[in-house]
CSV table of C-alpha atoms and ligand atoms in Angstrom, one decimal:
chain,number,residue,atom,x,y,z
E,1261,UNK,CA,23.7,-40.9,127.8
E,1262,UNK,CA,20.9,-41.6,130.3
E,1263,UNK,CA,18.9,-38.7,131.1
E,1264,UNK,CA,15.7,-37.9,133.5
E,1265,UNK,CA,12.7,-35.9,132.9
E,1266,UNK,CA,10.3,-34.9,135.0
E,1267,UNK,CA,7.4,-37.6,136.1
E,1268,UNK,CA,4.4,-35.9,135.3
E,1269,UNK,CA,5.6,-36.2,131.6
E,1270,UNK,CA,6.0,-39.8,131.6
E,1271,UNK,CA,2.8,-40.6,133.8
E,1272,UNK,CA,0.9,-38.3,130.8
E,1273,UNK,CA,1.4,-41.5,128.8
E,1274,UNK,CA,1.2,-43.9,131.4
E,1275,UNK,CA,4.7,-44.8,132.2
E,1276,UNK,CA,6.2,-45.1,135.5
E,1277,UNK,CA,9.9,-43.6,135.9
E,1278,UNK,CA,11.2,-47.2,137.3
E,1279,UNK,CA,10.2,-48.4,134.3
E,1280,UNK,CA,11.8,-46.8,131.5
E,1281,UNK,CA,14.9,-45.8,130.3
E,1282,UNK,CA,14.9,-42.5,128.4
E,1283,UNK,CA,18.2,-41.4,126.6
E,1284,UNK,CA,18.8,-38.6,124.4
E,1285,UNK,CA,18.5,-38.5,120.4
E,1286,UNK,CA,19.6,-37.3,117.4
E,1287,UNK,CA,21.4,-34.0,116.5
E,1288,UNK,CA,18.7,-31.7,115.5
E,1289,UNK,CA,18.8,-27.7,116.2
E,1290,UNK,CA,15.4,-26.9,117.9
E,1291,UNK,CA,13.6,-29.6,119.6
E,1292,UNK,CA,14.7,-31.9,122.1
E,1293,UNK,CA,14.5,-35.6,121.4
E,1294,UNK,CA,14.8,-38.8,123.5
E,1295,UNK,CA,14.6,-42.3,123.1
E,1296,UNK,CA,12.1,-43.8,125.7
E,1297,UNK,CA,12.9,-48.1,126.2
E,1298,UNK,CA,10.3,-50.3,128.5
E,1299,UNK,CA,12.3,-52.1,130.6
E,1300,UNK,CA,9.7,-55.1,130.8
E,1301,UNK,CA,8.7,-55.3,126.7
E,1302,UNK,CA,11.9,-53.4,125.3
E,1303,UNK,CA,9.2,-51.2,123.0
E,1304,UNK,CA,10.7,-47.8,121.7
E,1305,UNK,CA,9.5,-44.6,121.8
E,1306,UNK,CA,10.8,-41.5,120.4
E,1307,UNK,CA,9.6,-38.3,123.3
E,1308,UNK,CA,10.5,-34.7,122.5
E,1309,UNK,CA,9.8,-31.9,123.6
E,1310,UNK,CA,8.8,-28.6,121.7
E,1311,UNK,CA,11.2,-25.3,121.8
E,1312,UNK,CA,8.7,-22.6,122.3
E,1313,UNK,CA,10.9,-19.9,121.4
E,1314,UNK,CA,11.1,-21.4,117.7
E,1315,UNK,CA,7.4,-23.0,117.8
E,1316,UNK,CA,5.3,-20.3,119.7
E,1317,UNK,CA,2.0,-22.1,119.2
E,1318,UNK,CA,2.9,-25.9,119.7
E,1319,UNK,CA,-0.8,-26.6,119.6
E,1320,UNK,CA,-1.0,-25.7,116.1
E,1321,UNK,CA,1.6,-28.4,115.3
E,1322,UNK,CA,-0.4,-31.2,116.8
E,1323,UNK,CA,-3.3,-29.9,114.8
E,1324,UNK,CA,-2.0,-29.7,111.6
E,1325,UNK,CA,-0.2,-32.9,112.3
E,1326,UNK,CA,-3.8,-34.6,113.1
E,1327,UNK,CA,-5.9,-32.9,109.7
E,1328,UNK,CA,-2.8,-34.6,107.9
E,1329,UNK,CA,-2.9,-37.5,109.6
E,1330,UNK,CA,-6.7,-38.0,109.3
E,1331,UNK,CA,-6.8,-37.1,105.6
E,1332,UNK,CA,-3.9,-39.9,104.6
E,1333,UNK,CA,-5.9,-42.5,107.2
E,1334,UNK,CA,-8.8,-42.1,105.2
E,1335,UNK,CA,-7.4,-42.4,101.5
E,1336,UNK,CA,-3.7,-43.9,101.6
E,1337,UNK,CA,-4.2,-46.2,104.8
E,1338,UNK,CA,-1.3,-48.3,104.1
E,1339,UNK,CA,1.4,-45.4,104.0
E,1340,UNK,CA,3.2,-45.1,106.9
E,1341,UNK,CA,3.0,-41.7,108.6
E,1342,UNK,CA,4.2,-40.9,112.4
E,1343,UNK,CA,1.5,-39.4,113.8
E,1344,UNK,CA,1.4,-38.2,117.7
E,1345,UNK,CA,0.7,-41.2,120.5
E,1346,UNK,CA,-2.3,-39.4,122.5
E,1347,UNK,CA,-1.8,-39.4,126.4
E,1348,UNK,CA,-3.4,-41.1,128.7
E,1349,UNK,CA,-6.3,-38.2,128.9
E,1350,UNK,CA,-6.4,-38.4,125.0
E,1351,UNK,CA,-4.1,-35.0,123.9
E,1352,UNK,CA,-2.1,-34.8,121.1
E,1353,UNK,CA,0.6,-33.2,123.7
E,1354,UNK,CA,1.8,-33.5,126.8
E,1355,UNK,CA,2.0,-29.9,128.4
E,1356,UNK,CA,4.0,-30.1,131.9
E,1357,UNK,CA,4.9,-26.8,133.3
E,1358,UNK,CA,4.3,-24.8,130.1
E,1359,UNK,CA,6.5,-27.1,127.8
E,1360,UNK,CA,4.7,-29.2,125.6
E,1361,UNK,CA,5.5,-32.8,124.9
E,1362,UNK,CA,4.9,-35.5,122.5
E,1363,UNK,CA,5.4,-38.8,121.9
E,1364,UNK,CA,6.0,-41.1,118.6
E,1365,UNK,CA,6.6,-45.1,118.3
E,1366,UNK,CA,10.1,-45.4,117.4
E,1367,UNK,CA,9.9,-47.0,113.7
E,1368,UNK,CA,12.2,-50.7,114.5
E,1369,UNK,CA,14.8,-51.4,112.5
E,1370,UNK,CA,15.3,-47.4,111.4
E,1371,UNK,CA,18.4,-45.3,110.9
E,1372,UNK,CA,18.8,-42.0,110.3
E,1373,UNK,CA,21.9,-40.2,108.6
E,1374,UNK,CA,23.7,-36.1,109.0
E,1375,UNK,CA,25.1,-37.0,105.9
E,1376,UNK,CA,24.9,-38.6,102.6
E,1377,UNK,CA,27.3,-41.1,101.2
E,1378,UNK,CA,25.6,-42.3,98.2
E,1379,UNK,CA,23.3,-41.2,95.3
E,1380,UNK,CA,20.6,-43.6,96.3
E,1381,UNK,CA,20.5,-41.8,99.9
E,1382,UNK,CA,19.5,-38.8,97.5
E,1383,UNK,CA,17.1,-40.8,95.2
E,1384,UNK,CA,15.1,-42.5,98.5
E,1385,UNK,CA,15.2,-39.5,100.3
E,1386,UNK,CA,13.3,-37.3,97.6
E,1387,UNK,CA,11.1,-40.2,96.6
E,1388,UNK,CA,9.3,-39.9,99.9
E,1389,UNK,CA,9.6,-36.3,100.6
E,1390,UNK,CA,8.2,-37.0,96.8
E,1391,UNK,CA,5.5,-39.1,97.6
E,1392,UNK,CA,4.1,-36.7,101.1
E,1393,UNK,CA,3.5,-34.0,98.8
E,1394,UNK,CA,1.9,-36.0,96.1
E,1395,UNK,CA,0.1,-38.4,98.2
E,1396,UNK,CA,-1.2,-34.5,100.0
E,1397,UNK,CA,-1.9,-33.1,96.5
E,1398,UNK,CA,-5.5,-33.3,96.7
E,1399,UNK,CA,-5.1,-32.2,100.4
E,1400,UNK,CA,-6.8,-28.6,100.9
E,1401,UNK,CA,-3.9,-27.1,102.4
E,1402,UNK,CA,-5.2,-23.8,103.6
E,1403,UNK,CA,-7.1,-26.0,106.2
E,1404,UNK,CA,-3.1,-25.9,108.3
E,1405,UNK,CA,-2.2,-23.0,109.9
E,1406,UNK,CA,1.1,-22.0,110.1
E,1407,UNK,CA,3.5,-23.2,113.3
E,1408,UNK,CA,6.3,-20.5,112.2
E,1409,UNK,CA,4.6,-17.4,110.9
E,1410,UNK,CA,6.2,-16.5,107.4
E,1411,UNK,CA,8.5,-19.4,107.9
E,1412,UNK,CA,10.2,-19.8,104.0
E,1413,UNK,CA,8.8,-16.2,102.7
E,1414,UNK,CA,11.9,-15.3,101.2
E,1415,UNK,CA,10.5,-11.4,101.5
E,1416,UNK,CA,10.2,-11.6,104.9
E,1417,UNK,CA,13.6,-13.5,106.0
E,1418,UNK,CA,15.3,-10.6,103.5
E,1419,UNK,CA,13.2,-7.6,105.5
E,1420,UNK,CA,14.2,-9.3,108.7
E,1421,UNK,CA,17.8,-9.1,107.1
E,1422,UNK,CA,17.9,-5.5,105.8
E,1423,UNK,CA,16.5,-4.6,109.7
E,1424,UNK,CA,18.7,-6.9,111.1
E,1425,UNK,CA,21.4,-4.6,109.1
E,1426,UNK,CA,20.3,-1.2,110.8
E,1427,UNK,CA,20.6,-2.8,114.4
E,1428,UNK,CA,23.8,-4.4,114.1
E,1429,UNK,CA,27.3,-2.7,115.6
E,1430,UNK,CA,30.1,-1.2,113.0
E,1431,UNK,CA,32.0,-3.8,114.0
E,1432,UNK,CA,29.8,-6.4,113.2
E,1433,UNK,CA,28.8,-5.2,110.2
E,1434,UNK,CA,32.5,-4.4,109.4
E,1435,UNK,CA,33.3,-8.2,110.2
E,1436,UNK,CA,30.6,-9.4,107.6
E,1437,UNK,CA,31.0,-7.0,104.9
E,1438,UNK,CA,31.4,-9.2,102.5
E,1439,UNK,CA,28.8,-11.5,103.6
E,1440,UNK,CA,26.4,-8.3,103.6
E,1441,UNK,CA,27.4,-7.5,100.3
E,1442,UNK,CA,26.6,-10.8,98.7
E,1443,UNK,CA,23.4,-10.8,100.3
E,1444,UNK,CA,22.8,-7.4,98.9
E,1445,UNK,CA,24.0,-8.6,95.2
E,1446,UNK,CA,21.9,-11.7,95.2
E,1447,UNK,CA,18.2,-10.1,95.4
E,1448,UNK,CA,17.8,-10.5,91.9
E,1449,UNK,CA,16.9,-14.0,93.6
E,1450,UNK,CA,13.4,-12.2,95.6
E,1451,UNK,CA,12.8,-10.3,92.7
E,1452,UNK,CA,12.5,-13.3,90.1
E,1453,UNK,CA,10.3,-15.2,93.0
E,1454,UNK,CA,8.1,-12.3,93.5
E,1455,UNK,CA,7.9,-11.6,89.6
E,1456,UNK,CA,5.6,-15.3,89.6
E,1457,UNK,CA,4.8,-16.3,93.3
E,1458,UNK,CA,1.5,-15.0,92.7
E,1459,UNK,CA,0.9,-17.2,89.9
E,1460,UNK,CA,-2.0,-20.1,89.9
E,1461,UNK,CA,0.6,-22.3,88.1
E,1462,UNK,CA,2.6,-22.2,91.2
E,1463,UNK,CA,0.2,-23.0,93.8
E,1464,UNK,CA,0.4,-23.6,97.9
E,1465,UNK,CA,0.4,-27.2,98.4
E,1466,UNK,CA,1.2,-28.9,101.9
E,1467,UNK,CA,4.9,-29.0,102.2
E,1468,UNK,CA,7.5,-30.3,105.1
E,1469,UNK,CA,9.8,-27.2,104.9
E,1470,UNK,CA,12.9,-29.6,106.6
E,1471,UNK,CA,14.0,-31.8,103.9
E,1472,UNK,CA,17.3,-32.4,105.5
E,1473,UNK,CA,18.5,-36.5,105.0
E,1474,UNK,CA,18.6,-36.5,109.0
E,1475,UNK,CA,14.5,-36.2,108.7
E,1476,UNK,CA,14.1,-39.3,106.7
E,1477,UNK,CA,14.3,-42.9,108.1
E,1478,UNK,CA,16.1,-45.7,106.2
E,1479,UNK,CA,15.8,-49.5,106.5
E,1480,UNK,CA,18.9,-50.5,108.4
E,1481,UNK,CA,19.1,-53.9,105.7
E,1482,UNK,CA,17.8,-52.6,102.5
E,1483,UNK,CA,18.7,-49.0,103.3
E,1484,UNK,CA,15.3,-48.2,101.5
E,1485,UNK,CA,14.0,-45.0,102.5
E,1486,UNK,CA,11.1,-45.8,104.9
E,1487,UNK,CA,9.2,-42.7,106.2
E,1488,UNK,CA,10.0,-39.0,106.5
E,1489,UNK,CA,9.7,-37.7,110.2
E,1490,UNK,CA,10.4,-34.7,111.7
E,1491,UNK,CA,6.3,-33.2,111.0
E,1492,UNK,CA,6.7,-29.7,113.1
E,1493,UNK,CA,6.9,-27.6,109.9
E,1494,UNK,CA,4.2,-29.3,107.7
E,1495,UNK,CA,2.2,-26.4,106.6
E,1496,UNK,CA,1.5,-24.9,103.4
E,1497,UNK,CA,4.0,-23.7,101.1
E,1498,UNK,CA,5.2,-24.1,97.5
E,1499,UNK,CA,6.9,-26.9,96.2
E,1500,UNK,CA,10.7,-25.6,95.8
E,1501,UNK,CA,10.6,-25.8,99.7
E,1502,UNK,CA,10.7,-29.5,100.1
E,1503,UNK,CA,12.9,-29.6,96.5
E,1504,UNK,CA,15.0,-26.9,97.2
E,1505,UNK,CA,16.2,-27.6,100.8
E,1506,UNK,CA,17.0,-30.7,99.5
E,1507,UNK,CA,19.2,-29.8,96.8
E,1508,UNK,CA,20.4,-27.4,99.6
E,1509,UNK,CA,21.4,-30.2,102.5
E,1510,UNK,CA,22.7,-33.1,99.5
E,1511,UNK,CA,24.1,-32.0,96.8
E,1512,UNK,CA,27.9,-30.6,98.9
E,1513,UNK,CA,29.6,-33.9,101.1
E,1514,UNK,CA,30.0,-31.6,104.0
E,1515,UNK,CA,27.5,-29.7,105.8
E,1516,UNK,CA,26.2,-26.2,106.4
E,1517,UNK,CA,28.8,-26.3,109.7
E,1518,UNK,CA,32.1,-26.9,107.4
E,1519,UNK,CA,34.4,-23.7,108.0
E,1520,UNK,CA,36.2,-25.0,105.1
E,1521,UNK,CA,34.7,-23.5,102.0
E,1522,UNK,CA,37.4,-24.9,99.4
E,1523,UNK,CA,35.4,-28.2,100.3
E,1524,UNK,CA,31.8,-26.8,99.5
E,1525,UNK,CA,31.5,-28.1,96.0
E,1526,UNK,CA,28.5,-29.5,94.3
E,1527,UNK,CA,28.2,-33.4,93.6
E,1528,UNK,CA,26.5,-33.6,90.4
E,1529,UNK,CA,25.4,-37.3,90.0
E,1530,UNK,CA,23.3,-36.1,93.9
E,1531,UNK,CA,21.6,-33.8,92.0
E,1532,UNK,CA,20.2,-36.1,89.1
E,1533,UNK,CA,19.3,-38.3,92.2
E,1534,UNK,CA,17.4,-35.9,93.8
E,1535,UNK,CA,15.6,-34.7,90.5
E,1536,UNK,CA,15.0,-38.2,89.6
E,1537,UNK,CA,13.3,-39.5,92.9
E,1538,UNK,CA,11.5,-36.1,93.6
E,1539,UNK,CA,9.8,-36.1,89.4
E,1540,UNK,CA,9.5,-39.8,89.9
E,1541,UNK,CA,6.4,-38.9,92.5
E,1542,UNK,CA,5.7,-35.2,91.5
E,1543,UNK,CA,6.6,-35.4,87.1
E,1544,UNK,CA,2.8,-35.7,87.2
E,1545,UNK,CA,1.6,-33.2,89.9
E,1546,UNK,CA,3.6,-30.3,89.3
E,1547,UNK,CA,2.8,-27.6,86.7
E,1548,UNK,CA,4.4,-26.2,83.7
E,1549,UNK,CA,5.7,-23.4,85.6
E,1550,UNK,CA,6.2,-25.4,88.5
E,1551,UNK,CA,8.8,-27.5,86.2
E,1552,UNK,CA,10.1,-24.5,85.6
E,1553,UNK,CA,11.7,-24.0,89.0
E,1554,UNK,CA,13.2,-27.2,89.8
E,1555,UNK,CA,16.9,-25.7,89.5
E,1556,UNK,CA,15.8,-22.4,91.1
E,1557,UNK,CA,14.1,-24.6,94.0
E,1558,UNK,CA,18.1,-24.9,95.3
E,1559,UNK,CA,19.0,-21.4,94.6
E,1560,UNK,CA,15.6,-20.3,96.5
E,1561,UNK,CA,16.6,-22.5,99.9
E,1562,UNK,CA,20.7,-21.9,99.7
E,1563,UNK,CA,19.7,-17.9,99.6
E,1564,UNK,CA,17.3,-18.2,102.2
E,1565,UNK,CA,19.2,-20.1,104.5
E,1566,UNK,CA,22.3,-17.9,103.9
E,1567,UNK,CA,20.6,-14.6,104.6
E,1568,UNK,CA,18.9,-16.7,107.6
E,1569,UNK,CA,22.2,-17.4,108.8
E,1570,UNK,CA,23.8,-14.0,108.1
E,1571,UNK,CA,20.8,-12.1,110.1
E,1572,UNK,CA,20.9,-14.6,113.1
E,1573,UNK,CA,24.6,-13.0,113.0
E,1574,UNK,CA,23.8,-9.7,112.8
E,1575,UNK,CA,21.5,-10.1,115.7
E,1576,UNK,CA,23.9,-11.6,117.7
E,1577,UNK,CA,23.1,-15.2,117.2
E,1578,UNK,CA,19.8,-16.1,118.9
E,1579,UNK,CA,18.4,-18.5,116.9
E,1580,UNK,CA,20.8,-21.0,115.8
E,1581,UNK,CA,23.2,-22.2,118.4
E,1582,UNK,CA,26.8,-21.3,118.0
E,1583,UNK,CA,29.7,-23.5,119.2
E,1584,UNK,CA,32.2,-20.6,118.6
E,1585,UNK,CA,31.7,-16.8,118.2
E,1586,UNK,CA,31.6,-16.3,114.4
E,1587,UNK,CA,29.8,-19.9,113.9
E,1588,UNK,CA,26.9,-18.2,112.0
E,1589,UNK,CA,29.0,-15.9,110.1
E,1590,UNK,CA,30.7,-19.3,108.4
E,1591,UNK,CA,28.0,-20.9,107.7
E,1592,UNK,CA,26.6,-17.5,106.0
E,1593,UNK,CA,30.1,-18.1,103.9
E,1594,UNK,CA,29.6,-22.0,103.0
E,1595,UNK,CA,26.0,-21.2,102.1
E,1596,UNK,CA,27.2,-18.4,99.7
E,1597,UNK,CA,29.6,-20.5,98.3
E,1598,UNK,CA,27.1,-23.3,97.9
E,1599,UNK,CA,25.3,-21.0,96.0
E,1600,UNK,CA,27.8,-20.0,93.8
E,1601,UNK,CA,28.2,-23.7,92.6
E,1602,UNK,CA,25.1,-23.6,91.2
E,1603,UNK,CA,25.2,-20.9,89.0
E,1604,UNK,CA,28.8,-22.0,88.3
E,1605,UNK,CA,27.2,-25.4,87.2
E,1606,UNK,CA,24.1,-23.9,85.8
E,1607,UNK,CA,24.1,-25.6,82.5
E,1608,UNK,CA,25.0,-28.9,83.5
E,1609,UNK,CA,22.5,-29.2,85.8
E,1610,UNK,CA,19.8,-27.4,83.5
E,1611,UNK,CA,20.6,-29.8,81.1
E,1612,UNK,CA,19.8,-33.0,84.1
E,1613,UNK,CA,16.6,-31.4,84.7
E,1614,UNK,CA,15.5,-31.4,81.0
E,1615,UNK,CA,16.9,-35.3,80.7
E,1616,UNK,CA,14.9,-35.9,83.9
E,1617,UNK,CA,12.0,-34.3,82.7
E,1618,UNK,CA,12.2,-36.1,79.7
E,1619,UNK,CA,13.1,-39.7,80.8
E,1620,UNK,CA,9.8,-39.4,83.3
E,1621,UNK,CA,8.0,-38.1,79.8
E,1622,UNK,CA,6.4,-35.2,81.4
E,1623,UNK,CA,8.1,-32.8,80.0
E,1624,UNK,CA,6.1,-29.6,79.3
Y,2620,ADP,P1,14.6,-32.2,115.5
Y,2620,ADP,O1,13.4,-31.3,115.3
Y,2620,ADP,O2,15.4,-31.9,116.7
Y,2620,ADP,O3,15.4,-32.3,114.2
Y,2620,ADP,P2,13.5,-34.9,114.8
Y,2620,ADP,O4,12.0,-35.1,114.9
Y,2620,ADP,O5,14.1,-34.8,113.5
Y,2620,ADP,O6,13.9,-33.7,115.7
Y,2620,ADP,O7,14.2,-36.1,115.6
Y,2620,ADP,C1,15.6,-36.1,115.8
Y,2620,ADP,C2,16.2,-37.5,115.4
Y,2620,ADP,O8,15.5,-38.5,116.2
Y,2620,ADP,C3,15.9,-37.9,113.9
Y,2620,ADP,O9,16.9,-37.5,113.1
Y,2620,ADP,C4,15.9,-39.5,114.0
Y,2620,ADP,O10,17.3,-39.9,114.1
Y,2620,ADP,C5,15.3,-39.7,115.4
Y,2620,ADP,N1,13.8,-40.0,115.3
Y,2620,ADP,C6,12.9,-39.1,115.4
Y,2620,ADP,N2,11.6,-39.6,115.3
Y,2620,ADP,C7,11.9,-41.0,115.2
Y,2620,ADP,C8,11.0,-42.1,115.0
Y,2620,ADP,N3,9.7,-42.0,115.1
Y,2620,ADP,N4,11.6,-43.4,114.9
Y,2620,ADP,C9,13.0,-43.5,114.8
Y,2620,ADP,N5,13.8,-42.4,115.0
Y,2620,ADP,C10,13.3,-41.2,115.1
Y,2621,GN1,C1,16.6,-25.9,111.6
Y,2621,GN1,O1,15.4,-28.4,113.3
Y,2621,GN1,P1,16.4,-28.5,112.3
Y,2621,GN1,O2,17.8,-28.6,112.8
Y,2621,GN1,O3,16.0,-29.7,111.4
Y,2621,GN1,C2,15.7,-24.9,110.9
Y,2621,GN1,C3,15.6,-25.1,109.4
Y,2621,GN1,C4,17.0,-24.8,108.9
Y,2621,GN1,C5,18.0,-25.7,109.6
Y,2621,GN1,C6,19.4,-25.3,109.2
Y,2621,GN1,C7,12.3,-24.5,112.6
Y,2621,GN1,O4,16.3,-27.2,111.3
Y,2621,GN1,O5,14.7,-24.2,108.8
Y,2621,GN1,O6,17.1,-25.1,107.5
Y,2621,GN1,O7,17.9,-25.6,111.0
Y,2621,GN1,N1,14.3,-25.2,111.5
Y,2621,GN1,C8,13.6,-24.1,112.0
Y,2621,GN1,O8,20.3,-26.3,109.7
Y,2621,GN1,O9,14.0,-23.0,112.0
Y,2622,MG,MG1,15.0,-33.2,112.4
């Protein structure tokens, strides 16, 4: 559908209204993307704009962003990374009317997917996630400051639970009593994480924190994975953050949004893609205790996301739109259930990880 934005925006980057065509993109949660056309050359531009409410310092995006940008310039020069268009005045943003804008070329001949339909989606995918954090391993990432304070602290998201939890109504609480109590019962899960987090073996390293397949570009011939986009949460973090979510947003054929949790089930031969194409970069980056973690990167991300969920709930969804009333309290359910598969499958899947490990012969 063809939208219109405001003018000042497009003259930032020296584009006249008459021009362009600018339609709307994608089907992510926060930001708000468009694709920009020039009527005259038919070049593509992806232009979104930042939600503030999620992102309260945009300009620490754009910085980060840059450091990254600079560092892989200088020592991978050929790897392709979508770094910000500056404006006509030579900002990494666009800030009209205190919302801040960027602009990216659209990579040609791209496609991007909600969902997987085939094991080498998997493989491709966590290759390049893969290859960002190895390609950053020697990337000092305490130089980036965080864009979302606290962002995949599981001990924070739980205390922003267990708060959530004193606020909330009876009869909220009464509605999601089960939900509550499976939060409650899965702590174990913060406890083991807090037990090692502190540990040099598992080390901050600069991370995407959104691994999800719809923030990774595929050649529309070769379906080859070609970049990974989506750059607002790069920041440091630990490794079972880029792992994990993906384990997280593949391994079930139906997403987080399915109401129907007799389809959540776990599709095994994803998961030995995932591992596969994620050691096949990292095997020789990551630490002994690092390997340690690869299935407990999914459990990590499902928990989080489901005690995410369940709090956004409790609080009256704020923070993830809703298309019906108790939206946030199913996807607290599918999550849960998501979970479950894991530990249902837990030696299967420990057993991948130790062929995996050993097929890319780093196995501790
Ligand atoms: P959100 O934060 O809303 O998820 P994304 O940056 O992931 O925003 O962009 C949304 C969608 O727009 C992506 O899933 C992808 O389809 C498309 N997209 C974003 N950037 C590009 C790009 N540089 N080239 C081609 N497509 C892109
Ligand atoms: C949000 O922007 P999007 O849709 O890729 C969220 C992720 C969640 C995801 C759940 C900044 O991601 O952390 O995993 O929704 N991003 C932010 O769908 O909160
Ligand atoms: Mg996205």
């Amino acid at each position: 559908m063809e939208v219109e934005i405001n003018e000042t925006v497009l003259s930032e980057y020296g584009f006249k209204p008459a021009e362009v065509i600018l339609k709307s993109f994608g089907t992510g949660h926060i930001n708000s993307t468009f694709l920009l056309t020039q009527n005259n050359t038919g070049e593509q531009f992806i232009l979104q704009s930042i939600n503030i409410n999620v992102f309260r310092k945009p300009d620490i995006i754009a910085k980060n962003v840059k450091l990254v940008a600079d560092f892989l310039g200088e020592h991978y020069p050929e790897y392709l990374f979508v770094k910000a268009i500056p404006t006509v005045k030579g900002q990494e943003m666009a800030v009209v009317e205190g919302v801040y804008w960027r602009l990216t070329y659209f990579i040609s001949n791209s496609i991007s997917f909600d969902t997987l339909s085939d094991p080498m989606q998997a493989y491709e995918a966590a290759l390049q996630f893969g290859r960002l954090n190895k390609l950053l391993s020697a990337f000092d990432a305490s130089q980036l400051n965080e864009t979302i304070p606290g962002f995949h602290d599981l001990g924070l998201r739980y205390k922003q639970f267990t708060d959530a939890l004193e606020l909330a109504s009876e009869e909220i609480k009464q509605k999601a009593a089960n939900e509550i109590g499976i939060a409650l019962h899965y702590r174990f899960i913060l406890d083991y994480f807090n037990s090692f987090k502190n540990s040099t073996e598992f080390p901050d390293r600069a991370m995407h924190h959104d691994t999800k397949i719809s923030n990774m570009l595929f050649d529309k011939d070769s379906m080859k994975g070609i970049c990974v986009i989506d750059l607002d949460t790069l920041m440091a973090g630990k490794f079972i953050s880029d792992l994990g979510d993906m384990m997280r947003t593949y391994l079930c054929a139906y997403s987080e949004n399915e109401p129907d949790i007799s389809k959540i089930t776990i599709r095994i031969e994803y998961f030995e893609a995932i591992v596969n194409g994620y050691l096949h970069e990292m095997g020789a980056i990551l630490s002994p205790v690092e390997k340690e973690l690869i299935l407990f990167s999914g459990k990590y991300l499902i928990y989080m996301q489901a005690i995410r969920f369940l709090t956004d709930y409790l609080n009256g969804n704020i923070y993830y739109p809703i298309a019906y009333a108790e939206q946030n309290l199913d996807r607290t359910k599918n999550q849960f259930k998501l979970l479950n598969e894991l530990y249902e499958n837990e030696k299967i899947l420990v057993d991948i990880v130790n062929k995996c490990l050993k097929e890319h012969k780093y196995q501790s």
